[in-house]
Amino acid sequence: MTIKPTTPYYYASIILYGMALTQNAFLLNNEDGQYGYLTLIFGFYAVFDTGISWLANLFILLSWAYSDRKAALYFSVIALGLGISFLAVDNIVMGTHNQYGKITGYDTGYYLWVLSFLVMTIGQIINYKKQLTNTVNPKPS
């Protein structure tokens, strides 16, 4: 893997993701919210149950890491789809005791998290189109 050329979209996506970690992501049982960093750390418990959307974190990391624009585009689109799919989850595992909590609302952290994926996807689409244009019509040297 080579070093990935970065764009403003890349940096904006990372900044939005970092901001999401500091905010409440969602509300459980009409109580206090769950901070994004805690959801990131402990969310993998839910992957084995109803929380497949947590895998969006892995796909956005792959999108940030890959220098191949086509692969990065695919990874960011998958991350976006998985992130949005969290809206369909009603109950989620709370901790390691297999107790479920009802998701009663979404907060700033969730929207920043998904916005991070959307910004990266838009940036990858733009970069991929530029790559295709340069491949089809190479600049004279």
PDB file of C-alpha atoms in Angstrom:
ATOM      1  CA  MET A   1       0.000   0.000   0.000  1.00  0.00           C
ATOM      2  CA  THR A   2       1.378   3.391  -0.952  1.00  0.00           C
ATOM      3  CA  ILE A   3       0.875   6.700   0.800  1.00  0.00           C
ATOM      4  CA  LYS A   4      -2.555   8.043  -0.049  1.00  0.00           C
ATOM      5  CA  PRO A   5      -2.749  11.522  -1.588  1.00  0.00           C
ATOM      6  CA  THR A   6      -4.931  13.555   0.719  1.00  0.00           C
ATOM      7  CA  THR A   7      -7.643  16.051  -0.129  1.00  0.00           C
ATOM      8  CA  PRO A   8      -9.697  18.530   1.871  1.00  0.00           C
ATOM      9  CA  TYR A   9     -12.482  15.895   1.934  1.00  0.00           C
ATOM     10  CA  TYR A  10     -10.130  13.439   3.592  1.00  0.00           C
ATOM     11  CA  TYR A  11      -9.238  15.899   6.355  1.00  0.00           C
ATOM     12  CA  ALA A  12     -12.840  17.063   6.780  1.00  0.00           C
ATOM     13  CA  SER A  13     -13.996  13.466   7.150  1.00  0.00           C
ATOM     14  CA  ILE A  14     -11.400  12.740   9.832  1.00  0.00           C
ATOM     15  CA  ILE A  15     -12.234  15.948  11.715  1.00  0.00           C
ATOM     16  CA  LEU A  16     -15.972  15.209  11.629  1.00  0.00           C
ATOM     17  CA  TYR A  17     -15.326  11.661  12.828  1.00  0.00           C
ATOM     18  CA  GLY A  18     -13.190  12.961  15.689  1.00  0.00           C
ATOM     19  CA  MET A  19     -15.886  15.466  16.642  1.00  0.00           C
ATOM     20  CA  ALA A  20     -18.480  12.660  16.616  1.00  0.00           C
ATOM     21  CA  LEU A  21     -16.467  10.781  19.221  1.00  0.00           C
ATOM     22  CA  THR A  22     -16.824  13.664  21.670  1.00  0.00           C
ATOM     23  CA  GLN A  23     -20.620  13.962  21.346  1.00  0.00           C
ATOM     24  CA  ASN A  24     -23.596  11.889  22.429  1.00  0.00           C
ATOM     25  CA  ALA A  25     -24.403   9.423  19.671  1.00  0.00           C
ATOM     26  CA  PHE A  26     -27.840   8.168  20.694  1.00  0.00           C
ATOM     27  CA  LEU A  27     -30.221   7.995  23.624  1.00  0.00           C
ATOM     28  CA  LEU A  28     -31.042   4.747  25.406  1.00  0.00           C
ATOM     29  CA  ASN A  29     -34.313   4.314  27.282  1.00  0.00           C
ATOM     30  CA  ASN A  30     -34.941   8.099  27.272  1.00  0.00           C
ATOM     31  CA  GLU A  31     -31.906   8.591  29.497  1.00  0.00           C
ATOM     32  CA  ASP A  32     -28.534  10.205  29.023  1.00  0.00           C
ATOM     33  CA  GLY A  33     -26.794   9.690  25.728  1.00  0.00           C
ATOM     34  CA  GLN A  34     -24.001   7.339  24.833  1.00  0.00           C
ATOM     35  CA  TYR A  35     -20.796   9.169  23.937  1.00  0.00           C
ATOM     36  CA  GLY A  36     -19.301   8.349  20.570  1.00  0.00           C
ATOM     37  CA  TYR A  37     -15.955   7.202  21.932  1.00  0.00           C
ATOM     38  CA  LEU A  38     -17.694   4.717  24.250  1.00  0.00           C
ATOM     39  CA  THR A  39     -19.829   3.487  21.377  1.00  0.00           C
ATOM     40  CA  LEU A  40     -16.678   3.016  19.302  1.00  0.00           C
ATOM     41  CA  ILE A  41     -14.853   1.131  22.049  1.00  0.00           C
ATOM     42  CA  PHE A  42     -17.691  -1.104  23.219  1.00  0.00           C
ATOM     43  CA  GLY A  43     -19.808  -1.221  20.069  1.00  0.00           C
ATOM     44  CA  PHE A  44     -18.072  -4.299  18.724  1.00  0.00           C
ATOM     45  CA  TYR A  45     -20.065  -6.356  21.273  1.00  0.00           C
ATOM     46  CA  ALA A  46     -23.184  -5.576  19.277  1.00  0.00           C
ATOM     47  CA  VAL A  47     -21.656  -6.729  15.955  1.00  0.00           C
ATOM     48  CA  PHE A  48     -22.474 -10.302  16.865  1.00  0.00           C
ATOM     49  CA  ASP A  49     -26.114  -9.379  17.486  1.00  0.00           C
ATOM     50  CA  THR A  50     -27.889  -6.395  15.884  1.00  0.00           C
ATOM     51  CA  GLY A  51     -25.035  -3.931  15.597  1.00  0.00           C
ATOM     52  CA  ILE A  52     -23.569  -4.677  12.183  1.00  0.00           C
ATOM     53  CA  SER A  53     -23.584  -0.927  11.540  1.00  0.00           C
ATOM     54  CA  TRP A  54     -20.596  -0.683  13.909  1.00  0.00           C
ATOM     55  CA  LEU A  55     -18.524  -2.177  11.065  1.00  0.00           C
ATOM     56  CA  ALA A  56     -18.827   1.198   9.337  1.00  0.00           C
ATOM     57  CA  ASN A  57     -15.901   2.244  11.545  1.00  0.00           C
ATOM     58  CA  LEU A  58     -13.670  -0.374   9.950  1.00  0.00           C
ATOM     59  CA  PHE A  59     -14.731   0.527   6.429  1.00  0.00           C
ATOM     60  CA  ILE A  60     -14.119   4.250   6.897  1.00  0.00           C
ATOM     61  CA  LEU A  61     -10.642   3.449   8.233  1.00  0.00           C
ATOM     62  CA  LEU A  62      -9.988   1.391   5.106  1.00  0.00           C
ATOM     63  CA  SER A  63     -11.267   4.241   2.958  1.00  0.00           C
ATOM     64  CA  TRP A  64      -8.877   6.660   4.671  1.00  0.00           C
ATOM     65  CA  ALA A  65      -5.973   4.227   4.315  1.00  0.00           C
ATOM     66  CA  TYR A  66      -6.245   2.975   0.735  1.00  0.00           C
ATOM     67  CA  SER A  67      -4.466   4.892  -2.000  1.00  0.00           C
ATOM     68  CA  ASP A  68      -6.455   3.084  -4.715  1.00  0.00           C
ATOM     69  CA  ARG A  69      -9.292   5.526  -5.351  1.00  0.00           C
ATOM     70  CA  LYS A  70     -11.717   2.893  -6.576  1.00  0.00           C
ATOM     71  CA  ALA A  71     -11.271   0.726  -3.470  1.00  0.00           C
ATOM     72  CA  ALA A  72     -11.449   3.788  -1.206  1.00  0.00           C
ATOM     73  CA  LEU A  73     -14.700   4.790  -2.907  1.00  0.00           C
ATOM     74  CA  TYR A  74     -16.207   1.348  -2.341  1.00  0.00           C
ATOM     75  CA  PHE A  75     -15.150   1.351   1.312  1.00  0.00           C
ATOM     76  CA  SER A  76     -16.608   4.798   1.946  1.00  0.00           C
ATOM     77  CA  VAL A  77     -19.909   3.863   0.272  1.00  0.00           C
ATOM     78  CA  ILE A  78     -20.128   0.711   2.407  1.00  0.00           C
ATOM     79  CA  ALA A  79     -19.355   2.767   5.531  1.00  0.00           C
ATOM     80  CA  LEU A  80     -22.089   5.245   4.611  1.00  0.00           C
ATOM     81  CA  GLY A  81     -24.619   2.470   4.025  1.00  0.00           C
ATOM     82  CA  LEU A  82     -23.771   0.730   7.287  1.00  0.00           C
ATOM     83  CA  GLY A  83     -23.882   4.019   9.175  1.00  0.00           C
ATOM     84  CA  ILE A  84     -27.329   4.857   7.855  1.00  0.00           C
ATOM     85  CA  SER A  85     -28.511   1.305   8.591  1.00  0.00           C
ATOM     86  CA  PHE A  86     -28.166   2.086  12.301  1.00  0.00           C
ATOM     87  CA  LEU A  87     -31.432   4.017  12.002  1.00  0.00           C
ATOM     88  CA  ALA A  88     -33.216   0.663  11.560  1.00  0.00           C
ATOM     89  CA  VAL A  89     -31.943  -0.699  14.892  1.00  0.00           C
ATOM     90  CA  ASP A  90     -34.471  -0.422  17.722  1.00  0.00           C
ATOM     91  CA  ASN A  91     -32.647  -2.197  20.545  1.00  0.00           C
ATOM     92  CA  ILE A  92     -28.965  -2.561  21.224  1.00  0.00           C
ATOM     93  CA  VAL A  93     -26.852  -4.603  23.621  1.00  0.00           C
ATOM     94  CA  MET A  94     -25.706  -2.572  26.607  1.00  0.00           C
ATOM     95  CA  GLY A  95     -22.342  -3.852  27.819  1.00  0.00           C
ATOM     96  CA  THR A  96     -21.300  -7.448  28.232  1.00  0.00           C
ATOM     97  CA  HIS A  97     -24.306  -8.679  30.235  1.00  0.00           C
ATOM     98  CA  ASN A  98     -26.601  -9.140  27.214  1.00  0.00           C
ATOM     99  CA  GLN A  99     -29.020  -6.533  28.521  1.00  0.00           C
ATOM    100  CA  TYR A 100     -30.808  -4.606  25.816  1.00  0.00           C
ATOM    101  CA  GLY A 101     -31.617  -0.931  25.745  1.00  0.00           C
ATOM    102  CA  LYS A 102     -34.172   0.734  23.521  1.00  0.00           C
ATOM    103  CA  ILE A 103     -32.776   3.429  21.247  1.00  0.00           C
ATOM    104  CA  THR A 104     -35.090   6.376  21.800  1.00  0.00           C
ATOM    105  CA  GLY A 105     -33.268   9.046  19.817  1.00  0.00           C
ATOM    106  CA  TYR A 106     -30.194  10.081  17.887  1.00  0.00           C
ATOM    107  CA  ASP A 107     -27.909  12.890  18.880  1.00  0.00           C
ATOM    108  CA  THR A 108     -25.214  15.105  17.396  1.00  0.00           C
ATOM    109  CA  GLY A 109     -22.532  12.414  17.513  1.00  0.00           C
ATOM    110  CA  TYR A 110     -24.503  10.067  15.287  1.00  0.00           C
ATOM    111  CA  TYR A 111     -25.145  12.748  12.683  1.00  0.00           C
ATOM    112  CA  LEU A 112     -21.492  13.854  12.677  1.00  0.00           C
ATOM    113  CA  TRP A 113     -20.454  10.196  12.343  1.00  0.00           C
ATOM    114  CA  VAL A 114     -22.640   9.688   9.252  1.00  0.00           C
ATOM    115  CA  LEU A 115     -21.673  13.101   7.866  1.00  0.00           C
ATOM    116  CA  SER A 116     -18.033  11.999   8.085  1.00  0.00           C
ATOM    117  CA  PHE A 117     -18.855   9.031   5.840  1.00  0.00           C
ATOM    118  CA  LEU A 118     -20.862  11.193   3.446  1.00  0.00           C
ATOM    119  CA  VAL A 119     -18.064  13.751   3.077  1.00  0.00           C
ATOM    120  CA  MET A 120     -15.532  10.990   2.417  1.00  0.00           C
ATOM    121  CA  THR A 121     -17.847   9.361  -0.139  1.00  0.00           C
ATOM    122  CA  ILE A 122     -18.387  12.642  -1.991  1.00  0.00           C
ATOM    123  CA  GLY A 123     -14.642  13.306  -1.951  1.00  0.00           C
ATOM    124  CA  GLN A 124     -13.903   9.830  -3.293  1.00  0.00           C
ATOM    125  CA  ILE A 125     -16.473  10.226  -6.080  1.00  0.00           C
ATOM    126  CA  ILE A 126     -14.870  13.523  -7.121  1.00  0.00           C
ATOM    127  CA  ASN A 127     -11.357  12.028  -6.969  1.00  0.00           C
ATOM    128  CA  TYR A 128     -12.413   8.929  -8.883  1.00  0.00           C
ATOM    129  CA  LYS A 129     -14.019  11.044 -11.621  1.00  0.00           C
ATOM    130  CA  LYS A 130     -10.810  13.097 -11.875  1.00  0.00           C
ATOM    131  CA  GLN A 131      -8.797   9.888 -12.154  1.00  0.00           C
ATOM    132  CA  LEU A 132     -11.065   8.601 -14.927  1.00  0.00           C
ATOM    133  CA  THR A 133     -10.856  11.914 -16.773  1.00  0.00           C
ATOM    134  CA  ASN A 134      -7.059  11.911 -16.548  1.00  0.00           C
ATOM    135  CA  THR A 135      -6.905   8.298 -17.745  1.00  0.00           C
ATOM    136  CA  VAL A 136      -9.187   8.894 -20.733  1.00  0.00           C
ATOM    137  CA  ASN A 137      -7.704  12.283 -21.675  1.00  0.00           C
ATOM    138  CA  PRO A 138      -4.095  12.308 -20.449  1.00  0.00           C
ATOM    139  CA  LYS A 139      -2.420  15.706 -20.264  1.00  0.00           C
ATOM    140  CA  PRO A 140       0.291  16.236 -22.875  1.00  0.00           C
ATOM    141  CA  SER A 141       3.819  16.377 -21.476  1.00  0.00           C
TER     142      SER A 141
END
